[in-house]
Amino acid sequence: MDTNLAVQAYVPEIHPTGIIPYLLLLLGGIACLVVDAASGKEGSRRYLPWIAGGTLLAAMACFFLRLVPGEPFLENTFRADAFGQLASLAILSATFVMTTMGPSLVRRRNLPSGEFYTLILFASLGMVLLSVSNELLTAFIALEMFALSLYVLVGIDRRSSKSAEACFKYFILGAFASAFLVFGIAFLYGATHTTFLTEMAEAFRTGYVESIGPGGEVAQVPINAMYVYAGFALMFVGICFKLSLAPFHMWAPDVYEGGNIPAVMVVATASKVATFAFLIHLVEALSYWEGFAGGAVYIITGVAVVSMLWGNIAALAQTHFRRMMALSSVAHSGYMTVGVLVLVALPGMMSGSELEAGQLLVRQAVILYMAGYTVMNVLAFGVAHYVGGGGHMAAYRGLVYRRPLPAIGMAIAMFSLVGIGFTPPTIGFMGKFYIFKEAVQVGFIGLAVVAVLASVISAFYYLSLVVTMFMREEERVAHVPLAGTPEAPVQVGGEVLTRMVLVTASILIFVFGIFPQLFIGLGETLVNGTVR
Amino acid sequence: MPLLTLIIAVPTILGLLACFFLPQRTVKYAALAIVLIDLALVIFAAGQFDWSGQYQREVQSFEHTVPSHFQMREHVPWIEPFRISWTVGVDHLSMLMVLLTAAIGVLAVLCSWSGIKKREREFYFFLLVLQTGIMGTFLAIDLFLFYIFWELMLIPLYFLVGIWGSKDRIFATMKFVLYTLAGSVLMLIALIWMYYNNGYYEDGVFQQVKTYSFEVMADTQAEAGALGSFRTAFWPFLALFLAFAIKIPLFPLHTWLPDAHTEAPTAGSVILAGVLLKTGGYGIIRYCLPLFPDATLVFAPLCTWLAIIAIIYGAMTAIVQTDIKRLVAYSSVSHMGFVVLGIFSLNAQAMSGAILTMINHGISTSGLFLAVGMLYERTHTREMSKFGGLCRNLPIFAALTMVMVLSSAGLPGLNGFIGEFTVLVGSMSNVPIMMQAHENPAGFAAAMGMTQYTWFIAALAATGVIFGAVYLLIMYQKTFFGKLDEARNGSLKDLVPREWLQLAVLSVAAVWIGLFPRPILNAIQPATELALESVSVSIMLPEDMASVEAEEISEEEWAAAGETEDAASK
């Protein structure tokens, strides 16, 4: 390597428009802080939701205006391909919904609104960065950025002991996971001498890395297999924590139960989308290494199967809405992991342009599933927030006779969450169909069978909620909220924006369920400007 | 005019408009109008339909061009990268089923007229969506679309049973949903497998023909004959068969049926018994037999025995029931056993009988459920012991129910007899059992000391008819004859015109089919031939192809197989 390079004036390559959405989020967050600090007792704090929501919408608009390029940019650090851009949109949508729920939550629980909206923006910045990052350290910083913001957001309701418990559990285990993650990154760097995923993929493809000996001579040495295995295993453990994949899902039910609904919704949707996007990019790079599939397939299969089965079986026993949703999200992470598994297996089965096409299909399947999962969860948690439920399931008894539209929305979300079978044509069905289709294609038929049978189990508890809402009429009680749930005392509703969001989500479930290619075509349009 | 799409879409789309924008009290009239429109469309389609059985033409399904016998076919690409399309078409089998569905649909609305008092809008809406699901199931010829409609049937019935059902409705509806769901999710995996593995072996190399279109699959497999990739496919066959067998329901997968039937509102029971169970039989005839002839041959003996068990077990269980609705539900298990027996006897006569039995069961069992519903509306009980001597002040009701009971029991001169008799005669030459006995003379059948083992099958199945007469006549006797020992039953009012019209229509159909079965048997004929076409080739093949790896087939053998195939087609 020519050491003289450092002497020359070094101008980093910055894509002029590509960084705009990220800058916007950062500036929006700072603006919220400033407004909060500058306003008096109440003053201009009421503009905070508008600033936060506007920033998020503007950031989304940047993607639609095609300011962000599809190729790697900013010194190769960011790679916002169709997959990453759609993931970013899903993340920004979820956080936008969180801001629409914000005012009622802040008023109801008397929360510090400055911190609330600032942290939402910083969290979304971290998440969109993670979903497009092509470099491991950037990814780690992005992950920490949103993780720290979310710890605080989950525990922002300081007067509730449940909330404090949730925050503490989330923080301790999350910090633990981050340690694993960064340790794994170190190993991968040791193995490949780079932190860039694209360069890593190149090294894995050849199987050799350049090594500079003590005398300054450059030699090609084979990649150290143990470093790769150890690095991936450690990183995967860290990622499993974030994705609440079994057996690293223990925090999820408590955090979901204790945290406030908007924050939990973002933990369930946006943070998972971001982490999954990163996992997909990581696994894609690693999968080029011929030794990888042999070991990783077993680990990932095990995690996926245990998550799907245990998540669904444990959710059967829950009587608390958010605990149930937590375990259901464990299972859904398991389904998505099936897509990751296909990605691992693909390079062993095909090569060249065929491989690229295959990987594209898997990425499309996973992003469709993730977007669908986001919409369904936003709808479910949104309705729970809207009707002031979210606690014990008994609170939903006969809901359709008191609040018909929210109940129908919740039923749509539940049907869509069941996914396979029973509920076509919803996005939950199509997402699963796309993923299992890929799994069957590469020969993971047994895994696909386990996955669909697991979703039959899940039908029981999702439908139990529908039964509670629609069919338990004779036990109909006046809406007496149960004690102990943070939302219980105040009956809310009437936020126009939340209502609009929920209606949109319900419609999207069907639109993307009937025309899934519309969504995938959207990704292509964002990147290439052409509709396929 | 996209006639078939209209038939599928009219109930849901008009239902959506009518049920949510019209005043509450007019909803049922609107619902009746909608199902009548749908019936009119179906009858119009039947008029356009070429009943000769000669219809065939080249059709395009994405990049494939294949011959197809489906009429009024519509093909609109949907998810193009995966070759999924909105493809609907109709042949003899589905035309008959669609006619039955449209007719039963009208009855289902009429029988809910006075019984449903709460939340009428939603009730009729779900009823109409259910009709869309069933119509789509019968008309779809793209397998993915078929799956969508197959699953779409579940949601409305889940609500119909769960909201408007009787006491244990929630248990019944959850059991029904989970049972059917467990069966059908595996079908989806099988369909995806079929998409990637449809094709044939050419010089030992697999030639993939990716498609969800039934026409293309059937053509590929038929053209490839012994080299088709589905020859050795047992798991996909089993996955499909499981889904269909649960729907039929075949013993031992039948346990959801009595619960769902008993708890469902009358309209739900009528549609469930009248049409929904037929989707299972339809699925086997349409998909399992033509696509997986070898697997069919291998599993046919097992299915035959399960059908025999279902016939006898269902009938015997029905005898001991005290709840009339449960009794009729178990009688469904028994009658659908005849359907399975007829299908898996794998000869033309039994198959015709099976299809006819499906239609007959739709007529007679719907009639019985309608009658039970009318009785329940008057007395709010279904216990046989609470009735007796009803024929005194309900003469019209007693007479019409008598027709239905006798039709269900298989009295000669009524429709039930024709169907079951044809199945029994056909099962005398039960092909798979004969083949099995031929291969294994020391087996079970030989041990019975019979030279024609299949007599035994027919004899066992015939006991089902006798038992049928027993439980149905006992039920009729306990309900309508004897002393009028419950005082409150003395004040019951006889049927109003709306009610007896429903039973009268079914009675006329029963008598008509019973006396003049020729037209309907002629209509069934082409469906029978199509269903057995590829299986008969398998039967004629020189050896059991199931155990032969396709790659290992030598050219001589292939030529020999081709000759037999030609001979078979002559």
PDB file of N, CA and C in Angstrom, chain A residues 447-523:
ATOM      1  N   LEU A 447     -38.400 -27.584   6.634  1.00  0.00           N
ATOM      2  CA  LEU A 447     -38.464 -26.325   7.375  1.00  0.00           C
ATOM      3  C   LEU A 447     -39.764 -25.579   7.052  1.00  0.00           C
ATOM      4  N   ALA A 448     -40.131 -25.578   5.763  1.00  0.00           N
ATOM      5  CA  ALA A 448     -41.363 -24.896   5.374  1.00  0.00           C
ATOM      6  C   ALA A 448     -42.564 -25.569   6.032  1.00  0.00           C
ATOM      7  N   VAL A 449     -42.529 -26.893   6.137  1.00  0.00           N
ATOM      8  CA  VAL A 449     -43.644 -27.603   6.768  1.00  0.00           C
ATOM      9  C   VAL A 449     -43.733 -27.216   8.241  1.00  0.00           C
ATOM     10  N   VAL A 450     -42.560 -27.190   8.920  1.00  0.00           N
ATOM     11  CA  VAL A 450     -42.565 -26.772  10.326  1.00  0.00           C
ATOM     12  C   VAL A 450     -43.147 -25.371  10.441  1.00  0.00           C
ATOM     13  N   ALA A 451     -42.727 -24.491   9.526  1.00  0.00           N
ATOM     14  CA  ALA A 451     -43.175 -23.100   9.606  1.00  0.00           C
ATOM     15  C   ALA A 451     -44.684 -23.002   9.439  1.00  0.00           C
ATOM     16  N   VAL A 452     -45.251 -23.721   8.475  1.00  0.00           N
ATOM     17  CA  VAL A 452     -46.704 -23.580   8.292  1.00  0.00           C
ATOM     18  C   VAL A 452     -47.451 -24.224   9.451  1.00  0.00           C
ATOM     19  N   LEU A 453     -46.910 -25.322   9.982  1.00  0.00           N
ATOM     20  CA  LEU A 453     -47.604 -25.927  11.118  1.00  0.00           C
ATOM     21  C   LEU A 453     -47.529 -25.001  12.326  1.00  0.00           C
ATOM     22  N   ALA A 454     -46.389 -24.322  12.480  1.00  0.00           N
ATOM     23  CA  ALA A 454     -46.284 -23.354  13.572  1.00  0.00           C
ATOM     24  C   ALA A 454     -47.336 -22.261  13.400  1.00  0.00           C
ATOM     25  N   SER A 455     -47.588 -21.883  12.150  1.00  0.00           N
ATOM     26  CA  SER A 455     -48.578 -20.806  11.992  1.00  0.00           C
ATOM     27  C   SER A 455     -49.992 -21.329  12.213  1.00  0.00           C
ATOM     28  N   VAL A 456     -50.195 -22.639  12.105  1.00  0.00           N
ATOM     29  CA  VAL A 456     -51.499 -23.181  12.501  1.00  0.00           C
ATOM     30  C   VAL A 456     -51.672 -23.022  14.015  1.00  0.00           C
ATOM     31  N   ILE A 457     -50.561 -23.299  14.754  1.00  0.00           N
ATOM     32  CA  ILE A 457     -50.635 -23.101  16.207  1.00  0.00           C
ATOM     33  C   ILE A 457     -50.983 -21.644  16.497  1.00  0.00           C
ATOM     34  N   SER A 458     -50.318 -20.744  15.764  1.00  0.00           N
ATOM     35  CA  SER A 458     -50.527 -19.326  16.041  1.00  0.00           C
ATOM     36  C   SER A 458     -51.972 -18.922  15.766  1.00  0.00           C
ATOM     37  N   ALA A 459     -52.615 -19.622  14.829  1.00  0.00           N
ATOM     38  CA  ALA A 459     -54.008 -19.271  14.531  1.00  0.00           C
ATOM     39  C   ALA A 459     -54.850 -19.317  15.789  1.00  0.00           C
ATOM     40  N   PHE A 460     -54.509 -20.225  16.697  1.00  0.00           N
ATOM     41  CA  PHE A 460     -55.354 -20.373  17.874  1.00  0.00           C
ATOM     42  C   PHE A 460     -55.393 -19.099  18.704  1.00  0.00           C
ATOM     43  N   TYR A 461     -54.217 -18.537  19.009  1.00  0.00           N
ATOM     44  CA  TYR A 461     -54.287 -17.377  19.914  1.00  0.00           C
ATOM     45  C   TYR A 461     -54.697 -16.100  19.193  1.00  0.00           C
ATOM     46  N   TYR A 462     -54.328 -15.970  17.910  1.00  0.00           N
ATOM     47  CA  TYR A 462     -54.813 -14.786  17.189  1.00  0.00           C
ATOM     48  C   TYR A 462     -56.334 -14.825  17.098  1.00  0.00           C
ATOM     49  N   LEU A 463     -56.850 -16.011  16.780  1.00  0.00           N
ATOM     50  CA  LEU A 463     -58.306 -16.106  16.631  1.00  0.00           C
ATOM     51  C   LEU A 463     -59.011 -16.014  17.970  1.00  0.00           C
ATOM     52  N   SER A 464     -58.310 -16.404  19.043  1.00  0.00           N
ATOM     53  CA  SER A 464     -58.932 -16.256  20.360  1.00  0.00           C
ATOM     54  C   SER A 464     -59.255 -14.798  20.627  1.00  0.00           C
ATOM     55  N   LEU A 465     -58.357 -13.935  20.198  1.00  0.00           N
ATOM     56  CA  LEU A 465     -58.620 -12.507  20.400  1.00  0.00           C
ATOM     57  C   LEU A 465     -59.834 -12.079  19.576  1.00  0.00           C
ATOM     58  N   VAL A 466     -59.914 -12.595  18.338  1.00  0.00           N
ATOM     59  CA  VAL A 466     -61.079 -12.269  17.513  1.00  0.00           C
ATOM     60  C   VAL A 466     -62.354 -12.807  18.172  1.00  0.00           C
ATOM     61  N   VAL A 467     -62.261 -14.009  18.721  1.00  0.00           N
ATOM     62  CA  VAL A 467     -63.408 -14.573  19.432  1.00  0.00           C
ATOM     63  C   VAL A 467     -63.807 -13.643  20.568  1.00  0.00           C
ATOM     64  N   THR A 468     -62.794 -13.200  21.342  1.00  0.00           N
ATOM     65  CA  THR A 468     -63.089 -12.315  22.464  1.00  0.00           C
ATOM     66  C   THR A 468     -63.787 -11.043  21.994  1.00  0.00           C
ATOM     67  N   MET A 469     -63.337 -10.523  20.874  1.00  0.00           N
ATOM     68  CA  MET A 469     -63.899  -9.251  20.414  1.00  0.00           C
ATOM     69  C   MET A 469     -65.271  -9.422  19.772  1.00  0.00           C
ATOM     70  N   PHE A 470     -65.476 -10.522  19.055  1.00  0.00           N
ATOM     71  CA  PHE A 470     -66.671 -10.647  18.219  1.00  0.00           C
ATOM     72  C   PHE A 470     -67.721 -11.595  18.763  1.00  0.00           C
ATOM     73  N   MET A 471     -67.310 -12.604  19.488  1.00  0.00           N
ATOM     74  CA  MET A 471     -68.256 -13.682  19.767  1.00  0.00           C
ATOM     75  C   MET A 471     -68.634 -13.820  21.228  1.00  0.00           C
ATOM     76  N   ARG A 472     -67.977 -13.090  22.092  1.00  0.00           N
ATOM     77  CA  ARG A 472     -68.303 -13.242  23.511  1.00  0.00           C
ATOM     78  C   ARG A 472     -69.315 -12.175  23.904  1.00  0.00           C
ATOM     79  N   GLU A 473     -70.466 -12.300  23.347  1.00  0.00           N
ATOM     80  CA  GLU A 473     -71.419 -11.225  23.547  1.00  0.00           C
ATOM     81  C   GLU A 473     -72.124 -11.332  24.874  1.00  0.00           C
ATOM     82  N   GLU A 474     -72.464 -12.550  25.267  1.00  0.00           N
ATOM     83  CA  GLU A 474     -73.282 -12.693  26.462  1.00  0.00           C
ATOM     84  C   GLU A 474     -72.524 -12.258  27.709  1.00  0.00           C
ATOM     85  N   GLU A 475     -71.186 -12.319  27.630  1.00  0.00           N
ATOM     86  CA  GLU A 475     -70.421 -11.885  28.793  1.00  0.00           C
ATOM     87  C   GLU A 475     -70.038 -10.417  28.662  1.00  0.00           C
ATOM     88  N   ARG A 476     -70.756  -9.744  27.801  1.00  0.00           N
ATOM     89  CA  ARG A 476     -70.430  -8.356  27.518  1.00  0.00           C
ATOM     90  C   ARG A 476     -70.486  -7.521  28.790  1.00  0.00           C
ATOM     91  N   VAL A 477     -69.415  -6.821  29.053  1.00  0.00           N
ATOM     92  CA  VAL A 477     -69.371  -5.995  30.258  1.00  0.00           C
ATOM     93  C   VAL A 477     -69.158  -4.555  29.843  1.00  0.00           C
ATOM     94  N   ALA A 478     -69.551  -3.676  30.702  1.00  0.00           N
ATOM     95  CA  ALA A 478     -69.237  -2.269  30.463  1.00  0.00           C
ATOM     96  C   ALA A 478     -67.724  -2.144  30.443  1.00  0.00           C
ATOM     97  N   HIS A 479     -67.215  -1.183  29.693  1.00  0.00           N
ATOM     98  CA  HIS A 479     -65.768  -1.116  29.520  1.00  0.00           C
ATOM     99  C   HIS A 479     -65.105  -0.715  30.822  1.00  0.00           C
ATOM    100  N   VAL A 480     -64.737  -1.716  31.579  1.00  0.00           N
ATOM    101  CA  VAL A 480     -64.007  -1.448  32.815  1.00  0.00           C
ATOM    102  C   VAL A 480     -62.558  -1.825  32.576  1.00  0.00           C
ATOM    103  N   PRO A 481     -61.679  -0.850  32.447  1.00  0.00           N
ATOM    104  CA  PRO A 481     -60.287  -1.185  32.194  1.00  0.00           C
ATOM    105  C   PRO A 481     -59.711  -1.880  33.407  1.00  0.00           C
ATOM    106  N   LEU A 482     -58.833  -2.794  33.134  1.00  0.00           N
ATOM    107  CA  LEU A 482     -58.269  -3.535  34.241  1.00  0.00           C
ATOM    108  C   LEU A 482     -57.179  -2.719  34.902  1.00  0.00           C
ATOM    109  N   ALA A 483     -57.083  -2.881  36.207  1.00  0.00           N
ATOM    110  CA  ALA A 483     -56.061  -2.156  36.941  1.00  0.00           C
ATOM    111  C   ALA A 483     -54.687  -2.681  36.572  1.00  0.00           C
ATOM    112  N   GLY A 484     -53.707  -1.828  36.697  1.00  0.00           N
ATOM    113  CA  GLY A 484     -52.340  -2.282  36.504  1.00  0.00           C
ATOM    114  C   GLY A 484     -51.796  -2.030  35.120  1.00  0.00           C
ATOM    115  N   THR A 485     -52.659  -1.701  34.170  1.00  0.00           N
ATOM    116  CA  THR A 485     -52.134  -1.378  32.856  1.00  0.00           C
ATOM    117  C   THR A 485     -51.957   0.127  32.775  1.00  0.00           C
ATOM    118  N   PRO A 486     -50.834   0.558  32.267  1.00  0.00           N
ATOM    119  CA  PRO A 486     -50.542   1.995  32.271  1.00  0.00           C
ATOM    120  C   PRO A 486     -51.614   2.804  31.557  1.00  0.00           C
ATOM    121  N   GLU A 487     -52.238   2.220  30.535  1.00  0.00           N
ATOM    122  CA  GLU A 487     -53.175   2.989  29.733  1.00  0.00           C
ATOM    123  C   GLU A 487     -54.554   3.080  30.362  1.00  0.00           C
ATOM    124  N   ALA A 488     -54.782   2.213  31.346  1.00  0.00           N
ATOM    125  CA  ALA A 488     -56.145   1.988  31.771  1.00  0.00           C
ATOM    126  C   ALA A 488     -56.955   3.231  32.125  1.00  0.00           C
ATOM    127  N   PRO A 489     -56.440   4.147  32.920  1.00  0.00           N
ATOM    128  CA  PRO A 489     -57.338   5.149  33.479  1.00  0.00           C
ATOM    129  C   PRO A 489     -57.982   6.070  32.462  1.00  0.00           C
ATOM    130  N   VAL A 490     -57.321   6.329  31.366  1.00  0.00           N
ATOM    131  CA  VAL A 490     -57.863   7.338  30.469  1.00  0.00           C
ATOM    132  C   VAL A 490     -58.431   6.686  29.209  1.00  0.00           C
ATOM    133  N   GLN A 491     -59.619   7.033  28.896  1.00  0.00           N
ATOM    134  CA  GLN A 491     -60.220   6.580  27.642  1.00  0.00           C
ATOM    135  C   GLN A 491     -59.853   7.592  26.574  1.00  0.00           C
ATOM    136  N   VAL A 492     -59.095   7.172  25.606  1.00  0.00           N
ATOM    137  CA  VAL A 492     -58.689   8.128  24.580  1.00  0.00           C
ATOM    138  C   VAL A 492     -59.393   7.812  23.282  1.00  0.00           C
ATOM    139  N   GLY A 493     -58.914   8.415  22.259  1.00  0.00           N
ATOM    140  CA  GLY A 493     -59.539   8.255  20.954  1.00  0.00           C
ATOM    141  C   GLY A 493     -59.737   9.633  20.391  1.00  0.00           C
ATOM    142  N   GLY A 494     -60.112   9.689  19.159  1.00  0.00           N
ATOM    143  CA  GLY A 494     -60.394  10.976  18.595  1.00  0.00           C
ATOM    144  C   GLY A 494     -59.213  11.647  17.941  1.00  0.00           C
ATOM    145  N   GLU A 495     -58.024  11.075  18.067  1.00  0.00           N
ATOM    146  CA  GLU A 495     -56.936  11.704  17.326  1.00  0.00           C
ATOM    147  C   GLU A 495     -57.148  11.382  15.858  1.00  0.00           C
ATOM    148  N   VAL A 496     -57.377  12.412  15.112  1.00  0.00           N
ATOM    149  CA  VAL A 496     -57.705  12.227  13.701  1.00  0.00           C
ATOM    150  C   VAL A 496     -56.574  11.508  12.975  1.00  0.00           C
ATOM    151  N   LEU A 497     -55.361  11.932  13.306  1.00  0.00           N
ATOM    152  CA  LEU A 497     -54.212  11.402  12.587  1.00  0.00           C
ATOM    153  C   LEU A 497     -54.057   9.903  12.842  1.00  0.00           C
ATOM    154  N   THR A 498     -54.180   9.507  14.120  1.00  0.00           N
ATOM    155  CA  THR A 498     -54.063   8.083  14.441  1.00  0.00           C
ATOM    156  C   THR A 498     -55.122   7.297  13.700  1.00  0.00           C
ATOM    157  N   ARG A 499     -56.334   7.858  13.673  1.00  0.00           N
ATOM    158  CA  ARG A 499     -57.407   7.159  12.987  1.00  0.00           C
ATOM    159  C   ARG A 499     -57.062   6.973  11.503  1.00  0.00           C
ATOM    160  N   MET A 500     -56.546   8.052  10.907  1.00  0.00           N
ATOM    161  CA  MET A 500     -56.187   7.956   9.488  1.00  0.00           C
ATOM    162  C   MET A 500     -55.111   6.911   9.272  1.00  0.00           C
ATOM    163  N   VAL A 501     -54.138   6.896  10.178  1.00  0.00           N
ATOM    164  CA  VAL A 501     -53.046   5.937  10.050  1.00  0.00           C
ATOM    165  C   VAL A 501     -53.584   4.516  10.123  1.00  0.00           C
ATOM    166  N   LEU A 502     -54.506   4.291  11.053  1.00  0.00           N
ATOM    167  CA  LEU A 502     -55.022   2.937  11.222  1.00  0.00           C
ATOM    168  C   LEU A 502     -55.821   2.498  10.002  1.00  0.00           C
ATOM    169  N   VAL A 503     -56.614   3.420   9.471  1.00  0.00           N
ATOM    170  CA  VAL A 503     -57.375   3.081   8.267  1.00  0.00           C
ATOM    171  C   VAL A 503     -56.417   2.777   7.118  1.00  0.00           C
ATOM    172  N   THR A 504     -55.382   3.600   6.984  1.00  0.00           N
ATOM    173  CA  THR A 504     -54.402   3.357   5.922  1.00  0.00           C
ATOM    174  C   THR A 504     -53.764   1.992   6.085  1.00  0.00           C
ATOM    175  N   ALA A 505     -53.394   1.663   7.320  1.00  0.00           N
ATOM    176  CA  ALA A 505     -52.747   0.368   7.545  1.00  0.00           C
ATOM    177  C   ALA A 505     -53.682  -0.771   7.149  1.00  0.00           C
ATOM    178  N   SER A 506     -54.971  -0.647   7.530  1.00  0.00           N
ATOM    179  CA  SER A 506     -55.923  -1.704   7.175  1.00  0.00           C
ATOM    180  C   SER A 506     -56.012  -1.860   5.673  1.00  0.00           C
ATOM    181  N   ILE A 507     -56.029  -0.728   4.971  1.00  0.00           N
ATOM    182  CA  ILE A 507     -56.152  -0.806   3.516  1.00  0.00           C
ATOM    183  C   ILE A 507     -54.879  -1.393   2.909  1.00  0.00           C
ATOM    184  N   LEU A 508     -53.719  -0.971   3.435  1.00  0.00           N
ATOM    185  CA  LEU A 508     -52.453  -1.463   2.894  1.00  0.00           C
ATOM    186  C   LEU A 508     -52.349  -2.972   3.020  1.00  0.00           C
ATOM    187  N   ILE A 509     -52.881  -3.507   4.124  1.00  0.00           N
ATOM    188  CA  ILE A 509     -52.810  -4.960   4.317  1.00  0.00           C
ATOM    189  C   ILE A 509     -53.444  -5.668   3.134  1.00  0.00           C
ATOM    190  N   PHE A 510     -54.547  -5.119   2.632  1.00  0.00           N
ATOM    191  CA  PHE A 510     -55.210  -5.766   1.498  1.00  0.00           C
ATOM    192  C   PHE A 510     -54.565  -5.396   0.177  1.00  0.00           C
ATOM    193  N   VAL A 511     -54.192  -4.117   0.029  1.00  0.00           N
ATOM    194  CA  VAL A 511     -53.619  -3.697  -1.258  1.00  0.00           C
ATOM    195  C   VAL A 511     -52.346  -4.481  -1.548  1.00  0.00           C
ATOM    196  N   PHE A 512     -51.423  -4.512  -0.569  1.00  0.00           N
ATOM    197  CA  PHE A 512     -50.186  -5.250  -0.802  1.00  0.00           C
ATOM    198  C   PHE A 512     -50.423  -6.754  -0.727  1.00  0.00           C
ATOM    199  N   GLY A 513     -51.522  -7.156  -0.089  1.00  0.00           N
ATOM    200  CA  GLY A 513     -51.832  -8.580  -0.070  1.00  0.00           C
ATOM    201  C   GLY A 513     -52.312  -9.056  -1.421  1.00  0.00           C
ATOM    202  N   ILE A 514     -53.067  -8.202  -2.109  1.00  0.00           N
ATOM    203  CA  ILE A 514     -53.585  -8.620  -3.406  1.00  0.00           C
ATOM    204  C   ILE A 514     -52.560  -8.335  -4.498  1.00  0.00           C
ATOM    205  N   PHE A 515     -51.840  -7.235  -4.356  1.00  0.00           N
ATOM    206  CA  PHE A 515     -50.848  -6.904  -5.386  1.00  0.00           C
ATOM    207  C   PHE A 515     -49.458  -6.771  -4.760  1.00  0.00           C
ATOM    208  N   PRO A 516     -48.872  -7.867  -4.321  1.00  0.00           N
ATOM    209  CA  PRO A 516     -47.554  -7.773  -3.672  1.00  0.00           C
ATOM    210  C   PRO A 516     -46.488  -7.203  -4.605  1.00  0.00           C
ATOM    211  N   GLN A 517     -46.683  -7.429  -5.920  1.00  0.00           N
ATOM    212  CA  GLN A 517     -45.664  -6.940  -6.844  1.00  0.00           C
ATOM    213  C   GLN A 517     -45.634  -5.416  -6.884  1.00  0.00           C
ATOM    214  N   LEU A 518     -46.741  -4.790  -6.484  1.00  0.00           N
ATOM    215  CA  LEU A 518     -46.742  -3.326  -6.404  1.00  0.00           C
ATOM    216  C   LEU A 518     -45.661  -2.854  -5.452  1.00  0.00           C
ATOM    217  N   PHE A 519     -45.599  -3.514  -4.314  1.00  0.00           N
ATOM    218  CA  PHE A 519     -44.635  -3.117  -3.287  1.00  0.00           C
ATOM    219  C   PHE A 519     -43.211  -3.367  -3.767  1.00  0.00           C
ATOM    220  N   ILE A 520     -43.007  -4.542  -4.348  1.00  0.00           N
ATOM    221  CA  ILE A 520     -41.670  -4.865  -4.825  1.00  0.00           C
ATOM    222  C   ILE A 520     -41.293  -3.941  -5.974  1.00  0.00           C
ATOM    223  N   GLY A 521     -42.280  -3.639  -6.817  1.00  0.00           N
ATOM    224  CA  GLY A 521     -42.030  -2.698  -7.908  1.00  0.00           C
ATOM    225  C   GLY A 521     -41.674  -1.319  -7.375  1.00  0.00           C
ATOM    226  N   LEU A 522     -42.250  -0.960  -6.225  1.00  0.00           N
ATOM    227  CA  LEU A 522     -41.933   0.334  -5.620  1.00  0.00           C
ATOM    228  C   LEU A 522     -40.447   0.425  -5.310  1.00  0.00           C
ATOM    229  N   GLY A 523     -39.903  -0.667  -4.762  1.00  0.00           N
ATOM    230  CA  GLY A 523     -38.477  -0.685  -4.460  1.00  0.00           C
ATOM    231  C   GLY A 523     -37.644  -0.469  -5.701  1.00  0.00           C
TER     232      GLY A 523
END
